Coordinates of C-alpha atoms and ligand atoms in Angstrom, one line a residue:
X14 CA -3.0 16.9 -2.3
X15 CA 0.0 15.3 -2.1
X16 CA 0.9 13.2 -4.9
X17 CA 4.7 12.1 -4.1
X18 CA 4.1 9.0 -2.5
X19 CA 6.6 6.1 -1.9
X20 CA 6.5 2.9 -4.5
X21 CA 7.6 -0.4 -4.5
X22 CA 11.0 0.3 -5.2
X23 CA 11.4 2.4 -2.1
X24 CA 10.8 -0.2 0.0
X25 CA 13.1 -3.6 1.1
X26 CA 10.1 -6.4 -0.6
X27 CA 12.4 -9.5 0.1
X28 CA 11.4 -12.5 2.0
X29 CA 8.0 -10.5 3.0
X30 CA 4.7 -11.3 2.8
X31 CA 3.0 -8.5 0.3
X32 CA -0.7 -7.4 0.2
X33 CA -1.5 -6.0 -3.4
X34 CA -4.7 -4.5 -4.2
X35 CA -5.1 -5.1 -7.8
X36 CA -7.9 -4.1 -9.7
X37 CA -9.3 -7.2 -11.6
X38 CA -12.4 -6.2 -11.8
X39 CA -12.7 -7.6 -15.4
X40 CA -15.6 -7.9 -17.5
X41 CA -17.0 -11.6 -18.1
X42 CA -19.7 -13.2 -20.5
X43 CA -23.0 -12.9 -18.9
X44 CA -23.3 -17.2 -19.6
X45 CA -20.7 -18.5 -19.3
X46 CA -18.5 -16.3 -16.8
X47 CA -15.8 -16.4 -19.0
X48 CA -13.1 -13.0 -19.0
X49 CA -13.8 -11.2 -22.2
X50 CA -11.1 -8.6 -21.8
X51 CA -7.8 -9.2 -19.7
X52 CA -6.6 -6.2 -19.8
X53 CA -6.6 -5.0 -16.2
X54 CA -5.0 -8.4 -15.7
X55 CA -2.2 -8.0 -17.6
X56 CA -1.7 -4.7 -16.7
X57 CA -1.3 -5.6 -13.3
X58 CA 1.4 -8.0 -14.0
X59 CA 4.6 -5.6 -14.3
X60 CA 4.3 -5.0 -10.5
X61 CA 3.4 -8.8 -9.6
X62 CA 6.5 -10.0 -11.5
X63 CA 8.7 -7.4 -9.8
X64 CA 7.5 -8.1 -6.6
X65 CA 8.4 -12.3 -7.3
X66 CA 11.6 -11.3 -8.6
X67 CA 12.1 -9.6 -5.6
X68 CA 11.3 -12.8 -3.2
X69 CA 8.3 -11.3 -1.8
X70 CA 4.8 -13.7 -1.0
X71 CA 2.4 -11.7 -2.7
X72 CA -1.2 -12.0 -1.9
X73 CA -3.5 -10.3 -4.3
X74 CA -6.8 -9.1 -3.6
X75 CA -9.7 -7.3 -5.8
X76 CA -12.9 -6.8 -5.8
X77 CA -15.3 -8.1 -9.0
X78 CA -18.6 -6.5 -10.0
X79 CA -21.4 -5.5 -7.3
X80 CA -21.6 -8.5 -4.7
X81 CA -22.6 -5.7 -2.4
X82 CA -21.4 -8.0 1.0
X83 CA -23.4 -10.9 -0.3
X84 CA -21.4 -14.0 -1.2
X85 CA -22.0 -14.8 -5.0
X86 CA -20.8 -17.7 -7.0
X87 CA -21.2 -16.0 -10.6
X88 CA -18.8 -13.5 -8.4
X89 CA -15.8 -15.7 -7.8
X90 CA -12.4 -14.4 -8.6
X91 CA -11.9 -18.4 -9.3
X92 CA -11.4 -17.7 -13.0
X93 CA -9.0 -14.7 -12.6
X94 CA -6.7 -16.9 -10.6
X95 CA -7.0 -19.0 -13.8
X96 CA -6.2 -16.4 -16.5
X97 CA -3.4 -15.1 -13.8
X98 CA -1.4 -18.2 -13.4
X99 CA -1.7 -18.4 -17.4
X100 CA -0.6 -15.1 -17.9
X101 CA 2.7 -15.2 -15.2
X102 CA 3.7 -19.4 -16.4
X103 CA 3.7 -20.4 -12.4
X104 CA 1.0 -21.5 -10.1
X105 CA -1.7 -18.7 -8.4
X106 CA -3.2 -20.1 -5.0
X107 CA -6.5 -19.6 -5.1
X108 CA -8.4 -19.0 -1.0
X109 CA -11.9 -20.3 -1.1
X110 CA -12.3 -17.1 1.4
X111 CA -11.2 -13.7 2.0
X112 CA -9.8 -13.2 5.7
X113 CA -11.4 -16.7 6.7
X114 CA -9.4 -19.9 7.7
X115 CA -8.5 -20.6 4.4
X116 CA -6.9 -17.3 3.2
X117 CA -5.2 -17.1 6.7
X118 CA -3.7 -21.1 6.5
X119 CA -2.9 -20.3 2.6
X120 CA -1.6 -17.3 3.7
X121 CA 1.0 -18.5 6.2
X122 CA 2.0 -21.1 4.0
X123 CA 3.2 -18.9 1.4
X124 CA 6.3 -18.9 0.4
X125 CA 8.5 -15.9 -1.2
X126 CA 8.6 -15.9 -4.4
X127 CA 5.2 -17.3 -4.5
X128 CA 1.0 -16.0 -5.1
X129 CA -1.7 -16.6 -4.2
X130 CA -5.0 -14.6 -4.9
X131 CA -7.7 -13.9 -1.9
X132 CA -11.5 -14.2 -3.2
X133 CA -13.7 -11.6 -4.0
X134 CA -13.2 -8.5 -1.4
X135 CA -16.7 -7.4 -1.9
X136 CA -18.1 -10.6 -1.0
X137 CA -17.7 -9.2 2.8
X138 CA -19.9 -6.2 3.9
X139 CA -17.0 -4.6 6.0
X140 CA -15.0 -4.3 2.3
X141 CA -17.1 -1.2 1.1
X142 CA -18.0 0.1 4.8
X143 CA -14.2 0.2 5.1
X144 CA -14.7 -1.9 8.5
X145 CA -11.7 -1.0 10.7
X146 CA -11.9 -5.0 12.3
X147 CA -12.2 -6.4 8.4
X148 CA -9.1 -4.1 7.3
X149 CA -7.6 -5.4 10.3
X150 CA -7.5 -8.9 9.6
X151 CA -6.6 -8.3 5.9
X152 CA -3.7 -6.4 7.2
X153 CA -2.7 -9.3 9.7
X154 CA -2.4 -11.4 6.4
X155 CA 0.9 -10.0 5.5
X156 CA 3.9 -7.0 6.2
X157 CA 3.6 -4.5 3.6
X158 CA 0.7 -3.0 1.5
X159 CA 1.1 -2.0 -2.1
X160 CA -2.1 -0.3 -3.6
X161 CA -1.9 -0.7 -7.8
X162 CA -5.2 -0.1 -8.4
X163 CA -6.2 3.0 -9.4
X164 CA -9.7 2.7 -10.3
X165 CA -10.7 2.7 -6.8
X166 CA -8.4 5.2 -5.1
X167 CA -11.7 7.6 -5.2
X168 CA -13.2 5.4 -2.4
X169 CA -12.0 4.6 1.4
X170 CA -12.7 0.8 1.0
X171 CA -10.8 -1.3 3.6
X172 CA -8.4 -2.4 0.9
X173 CA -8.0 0.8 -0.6
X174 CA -7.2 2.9 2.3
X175 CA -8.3 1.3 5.3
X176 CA -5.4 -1.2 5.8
X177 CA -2.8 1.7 5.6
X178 CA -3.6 2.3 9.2
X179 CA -1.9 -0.9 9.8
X180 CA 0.9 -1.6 7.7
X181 CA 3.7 0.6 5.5
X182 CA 1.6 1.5 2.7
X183 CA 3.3 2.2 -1.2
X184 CA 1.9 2.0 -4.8
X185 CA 2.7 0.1 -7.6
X186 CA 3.8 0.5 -10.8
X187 CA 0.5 1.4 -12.5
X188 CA -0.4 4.1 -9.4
X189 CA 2.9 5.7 -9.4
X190 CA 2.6 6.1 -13.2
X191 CA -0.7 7.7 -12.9
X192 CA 0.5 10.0 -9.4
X193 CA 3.8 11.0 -11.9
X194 CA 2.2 11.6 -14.7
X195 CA -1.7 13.2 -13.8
X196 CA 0.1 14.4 -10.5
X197 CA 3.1 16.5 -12.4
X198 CA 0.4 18.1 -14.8
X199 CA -1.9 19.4 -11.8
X200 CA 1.0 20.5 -10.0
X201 CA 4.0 22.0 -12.2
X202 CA 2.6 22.0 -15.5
X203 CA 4.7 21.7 -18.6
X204 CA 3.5 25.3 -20.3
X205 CA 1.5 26.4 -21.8
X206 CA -1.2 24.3 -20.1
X207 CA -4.4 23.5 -22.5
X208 CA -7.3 21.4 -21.0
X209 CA -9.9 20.1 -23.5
X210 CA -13.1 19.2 -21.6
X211 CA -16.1 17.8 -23.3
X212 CA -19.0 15.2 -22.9
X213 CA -22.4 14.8 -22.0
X214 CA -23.3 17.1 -19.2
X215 CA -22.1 20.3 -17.5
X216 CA -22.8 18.8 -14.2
X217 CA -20.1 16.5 -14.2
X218 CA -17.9 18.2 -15.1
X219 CA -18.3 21.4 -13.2
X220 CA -15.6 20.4 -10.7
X221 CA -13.2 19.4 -13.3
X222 CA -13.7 23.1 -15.0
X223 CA -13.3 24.9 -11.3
X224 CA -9.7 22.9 -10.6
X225 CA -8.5 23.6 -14.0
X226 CA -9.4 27.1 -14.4
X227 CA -6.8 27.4 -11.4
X228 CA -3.9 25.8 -13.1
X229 CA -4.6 25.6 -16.8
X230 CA -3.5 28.6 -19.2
X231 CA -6.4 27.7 -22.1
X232 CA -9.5 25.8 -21.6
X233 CA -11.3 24.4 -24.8
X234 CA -15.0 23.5 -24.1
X235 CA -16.8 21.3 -26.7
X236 CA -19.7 18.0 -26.7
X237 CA -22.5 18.2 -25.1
X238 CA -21.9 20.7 -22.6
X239 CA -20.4 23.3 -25.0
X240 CA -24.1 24.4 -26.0
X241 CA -25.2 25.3 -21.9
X242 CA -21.9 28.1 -22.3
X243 CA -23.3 28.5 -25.9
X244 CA -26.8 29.9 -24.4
X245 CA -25.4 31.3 -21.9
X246 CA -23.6 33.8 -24.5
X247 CA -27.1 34.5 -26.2
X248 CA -26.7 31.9 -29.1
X249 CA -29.5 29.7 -30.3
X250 CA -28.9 26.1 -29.5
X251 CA -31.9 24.3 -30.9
X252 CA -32.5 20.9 -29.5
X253 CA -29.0 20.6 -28.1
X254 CA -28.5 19.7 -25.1
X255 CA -29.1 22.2 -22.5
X256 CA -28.8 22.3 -18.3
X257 CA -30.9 25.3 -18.0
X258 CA -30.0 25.6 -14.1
X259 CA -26.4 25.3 -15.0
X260 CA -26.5 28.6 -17.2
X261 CA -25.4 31.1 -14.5
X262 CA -22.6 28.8 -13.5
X263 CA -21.4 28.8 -17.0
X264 CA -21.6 32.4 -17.0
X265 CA -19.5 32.7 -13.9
X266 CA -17.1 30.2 -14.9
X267 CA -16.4 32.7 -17.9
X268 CA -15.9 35.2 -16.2
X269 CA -13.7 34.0 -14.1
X270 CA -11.3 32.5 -16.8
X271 CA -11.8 36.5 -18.1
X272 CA -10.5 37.9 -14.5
X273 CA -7.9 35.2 -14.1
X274 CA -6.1 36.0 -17.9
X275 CA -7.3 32.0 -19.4
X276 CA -8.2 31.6 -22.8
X277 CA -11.6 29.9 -23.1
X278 CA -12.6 28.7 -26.2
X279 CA -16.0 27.4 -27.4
X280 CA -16.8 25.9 -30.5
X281 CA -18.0 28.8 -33.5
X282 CA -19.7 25.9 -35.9
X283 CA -21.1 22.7 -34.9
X284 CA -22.6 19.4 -37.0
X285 CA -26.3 19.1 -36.1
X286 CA -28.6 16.2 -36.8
X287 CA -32.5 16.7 -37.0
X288 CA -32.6 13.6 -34.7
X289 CA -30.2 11.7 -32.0
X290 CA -29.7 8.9 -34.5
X291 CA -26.6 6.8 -36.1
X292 CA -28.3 7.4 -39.2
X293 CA -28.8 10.9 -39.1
X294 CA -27.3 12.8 -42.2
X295 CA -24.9 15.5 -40.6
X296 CA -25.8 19.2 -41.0
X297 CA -23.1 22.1 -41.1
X298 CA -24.7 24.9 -39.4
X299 CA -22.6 28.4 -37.8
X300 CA -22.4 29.1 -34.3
X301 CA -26.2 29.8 -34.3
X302 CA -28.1 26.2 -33.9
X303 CA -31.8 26.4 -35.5
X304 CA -34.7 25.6 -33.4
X305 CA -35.4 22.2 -35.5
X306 CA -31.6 20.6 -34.9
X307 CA -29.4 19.2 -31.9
X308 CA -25.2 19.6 -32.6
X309 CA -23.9 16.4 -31.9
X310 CA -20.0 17.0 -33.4
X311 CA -18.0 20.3 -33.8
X312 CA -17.6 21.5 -36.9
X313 CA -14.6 22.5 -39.4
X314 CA -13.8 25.5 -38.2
X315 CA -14.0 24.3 -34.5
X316 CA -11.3 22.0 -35.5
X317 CA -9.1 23.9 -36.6
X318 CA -9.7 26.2 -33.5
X319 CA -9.4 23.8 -31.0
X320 CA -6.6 22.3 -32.7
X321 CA -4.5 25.0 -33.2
X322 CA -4.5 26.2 -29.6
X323 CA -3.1 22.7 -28.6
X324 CA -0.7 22.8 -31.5
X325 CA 1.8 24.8 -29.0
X326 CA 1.0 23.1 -25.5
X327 CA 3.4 21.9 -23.5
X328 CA 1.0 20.0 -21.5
X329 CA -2.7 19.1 -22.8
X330 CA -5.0 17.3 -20.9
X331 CA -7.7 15.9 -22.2
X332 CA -11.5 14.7 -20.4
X333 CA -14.8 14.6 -22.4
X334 CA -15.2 13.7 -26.7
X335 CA -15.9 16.3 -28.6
X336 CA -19.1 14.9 -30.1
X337 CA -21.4 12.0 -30.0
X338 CA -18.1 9.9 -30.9
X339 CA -20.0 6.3 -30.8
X340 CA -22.1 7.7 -33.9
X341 CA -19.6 7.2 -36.9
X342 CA -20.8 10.4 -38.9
X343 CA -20.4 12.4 -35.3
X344 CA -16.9 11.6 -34.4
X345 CA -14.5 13.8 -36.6
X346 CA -14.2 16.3 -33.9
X347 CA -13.1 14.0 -31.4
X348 CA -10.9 12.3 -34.2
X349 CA -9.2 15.5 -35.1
X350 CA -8.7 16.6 -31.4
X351 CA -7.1 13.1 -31.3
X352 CA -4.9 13.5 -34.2
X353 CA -4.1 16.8 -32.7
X354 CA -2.7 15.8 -28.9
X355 CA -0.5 13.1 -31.0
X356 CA 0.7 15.5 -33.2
X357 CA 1.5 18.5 -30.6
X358 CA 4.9 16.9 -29.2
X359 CA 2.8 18.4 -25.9
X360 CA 3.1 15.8 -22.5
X361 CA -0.9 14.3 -23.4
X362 CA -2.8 12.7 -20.5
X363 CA -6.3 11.6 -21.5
X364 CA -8.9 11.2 -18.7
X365 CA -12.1 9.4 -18.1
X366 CA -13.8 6.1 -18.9
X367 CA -15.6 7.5 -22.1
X368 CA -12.6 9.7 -23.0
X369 CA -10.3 7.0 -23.3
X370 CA -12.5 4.3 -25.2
X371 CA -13.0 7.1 -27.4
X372 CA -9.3 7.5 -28.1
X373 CA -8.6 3.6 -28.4
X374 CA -11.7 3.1 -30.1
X375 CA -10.1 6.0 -32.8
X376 CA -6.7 4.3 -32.9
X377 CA -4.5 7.2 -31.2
X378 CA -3.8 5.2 -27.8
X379 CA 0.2 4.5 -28.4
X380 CA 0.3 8.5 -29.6
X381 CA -0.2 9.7 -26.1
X382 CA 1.8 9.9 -23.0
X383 CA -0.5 9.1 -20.3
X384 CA -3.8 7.1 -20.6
X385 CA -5.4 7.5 -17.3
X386 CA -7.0 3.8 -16.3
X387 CA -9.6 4.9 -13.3
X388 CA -12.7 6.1 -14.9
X389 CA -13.9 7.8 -12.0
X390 CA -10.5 8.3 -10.4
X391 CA -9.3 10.1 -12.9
X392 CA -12.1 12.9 -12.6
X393 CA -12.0 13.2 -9.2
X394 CA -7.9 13.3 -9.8
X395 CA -8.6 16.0 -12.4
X396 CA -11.4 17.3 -9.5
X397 CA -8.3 18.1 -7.5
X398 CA -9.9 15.8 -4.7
X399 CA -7.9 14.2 -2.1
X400 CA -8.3 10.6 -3.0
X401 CA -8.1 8.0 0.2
X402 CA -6.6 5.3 -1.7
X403 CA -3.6 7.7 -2.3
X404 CA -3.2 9.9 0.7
X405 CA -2.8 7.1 3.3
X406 CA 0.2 5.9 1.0
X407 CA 3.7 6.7 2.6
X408 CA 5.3 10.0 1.6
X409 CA 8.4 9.9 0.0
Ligands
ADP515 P1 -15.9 10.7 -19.8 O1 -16.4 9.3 -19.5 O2 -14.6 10.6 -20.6 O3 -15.7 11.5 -18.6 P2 -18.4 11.8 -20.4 O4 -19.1 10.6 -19.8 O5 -18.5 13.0 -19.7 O6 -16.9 11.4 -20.8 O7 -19.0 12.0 -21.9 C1 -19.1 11.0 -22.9 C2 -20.4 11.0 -23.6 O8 -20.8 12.3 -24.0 C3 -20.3 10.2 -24.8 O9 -21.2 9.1 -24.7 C4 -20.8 11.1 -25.9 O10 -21.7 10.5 -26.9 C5 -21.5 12.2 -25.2 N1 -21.6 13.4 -26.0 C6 -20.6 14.1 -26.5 N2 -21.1 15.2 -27.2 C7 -22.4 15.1 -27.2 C8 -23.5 15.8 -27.8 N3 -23.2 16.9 -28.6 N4 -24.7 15.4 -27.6 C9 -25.0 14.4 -26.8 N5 -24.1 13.6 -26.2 C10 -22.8 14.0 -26.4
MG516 MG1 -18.5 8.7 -19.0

């Protein structure tokens, strides 16, 4: 996959009219509808603002929550146009439609240097189906298409890759970041090359561990997962977690970090718990888990395992927690593999939805260099998928 793809700045912006796919899909109170976390909105702003400065029109677009092609009012992007023109200090148009008379009158009335938001993309069917006639007349709305949001790159939606058929397609500031960052990592590496995968199940992941076993020099297994490889070497894993048809794969998949020369680390103590509880008093046991106790953290000497193979990295990359994090007395091991990223002075790229709540939630965001936005994006980026949304961007 090709991940050096043309950006705003490549292209002349000035005195056209812009079609930006941002994600605003932003969560709201269940009530009232009000926006409970901006975030994604003001994220998005650094390319808006450039693009204004520029002189381009720009006409946003998002999608927001599950319509699935059904019009609904609780659904309206209505109070993101609000929170936008707050955020920027100038009006944001708001089209009562998405390609209908409204959007295309408000549309040809823009003027550069001004915005106006289109309403809910998912409210039409032909969004999701990635209908070639409903891309078309999004297209016909403007001259150029930026993409900026990254969190749908993993689907062919209409305004994700669809209108790239019909107009010069480039990212924005917050998908060239990820493409520079997530992209340089997969393809030229900064060595040595560690890749810390955790979480729930094997099954998600198993993708993730294929790509990286190709490119990564050590791959540190731990959470949930970690005691399906666990059994698979002959240890006792009481009532951990277990894939029982996913024990052959993990044999093969440690075998072939053996044949390929990658150091595959598992964890050699965990922290059980009689019970999957918040209250459950933590239990130091070995690497042998007895038949009456689930592991829900790694334990000491895991952390100081894990953490001294990413103490020399040059690039770590980071998808899964280490333990049930959300459980106060279960999330050291996520913690310390945390503290250890910041502390490497590696290039540190942290992937996945839980992943990165987990490091916000702990406090080490600002200590690492890449926190990748797209949930399921970012695994399928990590996957080593071709992603629509970025391979029908212009190459540079
Ligand atoms: P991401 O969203 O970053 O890809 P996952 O969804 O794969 O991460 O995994 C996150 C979940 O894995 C968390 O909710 C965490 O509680 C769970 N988890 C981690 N370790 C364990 C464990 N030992 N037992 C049960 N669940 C675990
Ligand atoms: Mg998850």
């Amino acid at each position: 996959m090709n991940y050096n793809k043309k950006t705003v700045k490549d292209i002349d912006v000035a005195g056209k009219k812009v079609l930006l796919r941002c994600d605003f899909n932003v969560p709201q109170d269940k009530a009232t509808g009000a926006i409970t976390d901006d975030k994604r909105i003001v994220a998005a702003l650094p390319t808006i603002q450039y693009l204004l400065e520029q002189n381009a029109a720009v006409i946003a677009c998002s999608h927001l929550g599950k319509p699935k092609g059904e019009w609904k009012q609780s659904l309206t992007l209505a109070p993101v146009a609000e929170r936008l023109s707050q955020l920027l200090g100038r009006e944001v148009i708001f089209a009562k439609d998405i390609v209908g008379e409204d959007a295309q009158a408000k549309a040809a009335a823009l003027q550069p240097g001004q915005i106006m938001l289109l309403e809910n993309l998912r409210f039409d069917k032909g969004e999701e189906k990635n209908d070639p006639i409903f891309a078309k007349k999004l297209a016909d709305l403007a001259e150029i298409y930026v993409s900026d949001a990254f969190g749908t790159v993993h689907r062919a939606h209409a305004s994700t890759a669809g209108v790239a058929a019909y107009l010069p397609a480039v990212s924005g500031f917050l998908i060239g970041k990820e493409l520079d960052i997530m992209g340089k990592a997969l393809d030229d590496p900064k060595r040595p090359f560690v890749a810390v995968l955790g979480g729930a199940k094997v099954s998600d992941k198993i993708n993730v561990i294929n790509n990286l076993l190709e490119k990564a020099d050590t791959i540190i297994i731990g959470g949930g997962m970690s005691y399906t490889f666990a059994k698979a070497n002959g240890h006792t894993i009481g009532k951990s977690l277990l894939e029982e048809d996913k024990l052959d794969y993990a044999k093969d998949m440690m075998q072939k970090a053996k044949d390929k020369g990658v150091n595959f680390l598992l964890p050699c103590d965990n922290l059980c718990a009689v019970e999957f509880s918040k209250d459950a008093q933590p239990v130091a046991v070995g690497e042998d888990i007895p038949a009456d106790l689930m592991g829900m953290d790694i334990g000491e000497k895991t952390i100081e395992a894990f953490s001294a193979a990413v103490k020399g990295a040059g690039t770590v990359v980071w998808n899964g927690p280490m333990g049930v994090f959300e459980f106060p007395a279960f999330a050291e091991g996520t913690k310390a593999m945390a503290k250890a990223l910041a502390e490497s002075g590696a290039i540190t790229i942290v992937g996945g939805g839980d992943s990165a709540a987990a490091v916000e939630q702990l406090g080490y965001a600002d200590k690492m260099t890449h926190i990748s936005t797209g949930g399921g994006a970012s695994l399928e980026f990590l996957e080593g998928k071709e992603l629509p949304g970025v391979a029908c961007l212009l190459d540079k």
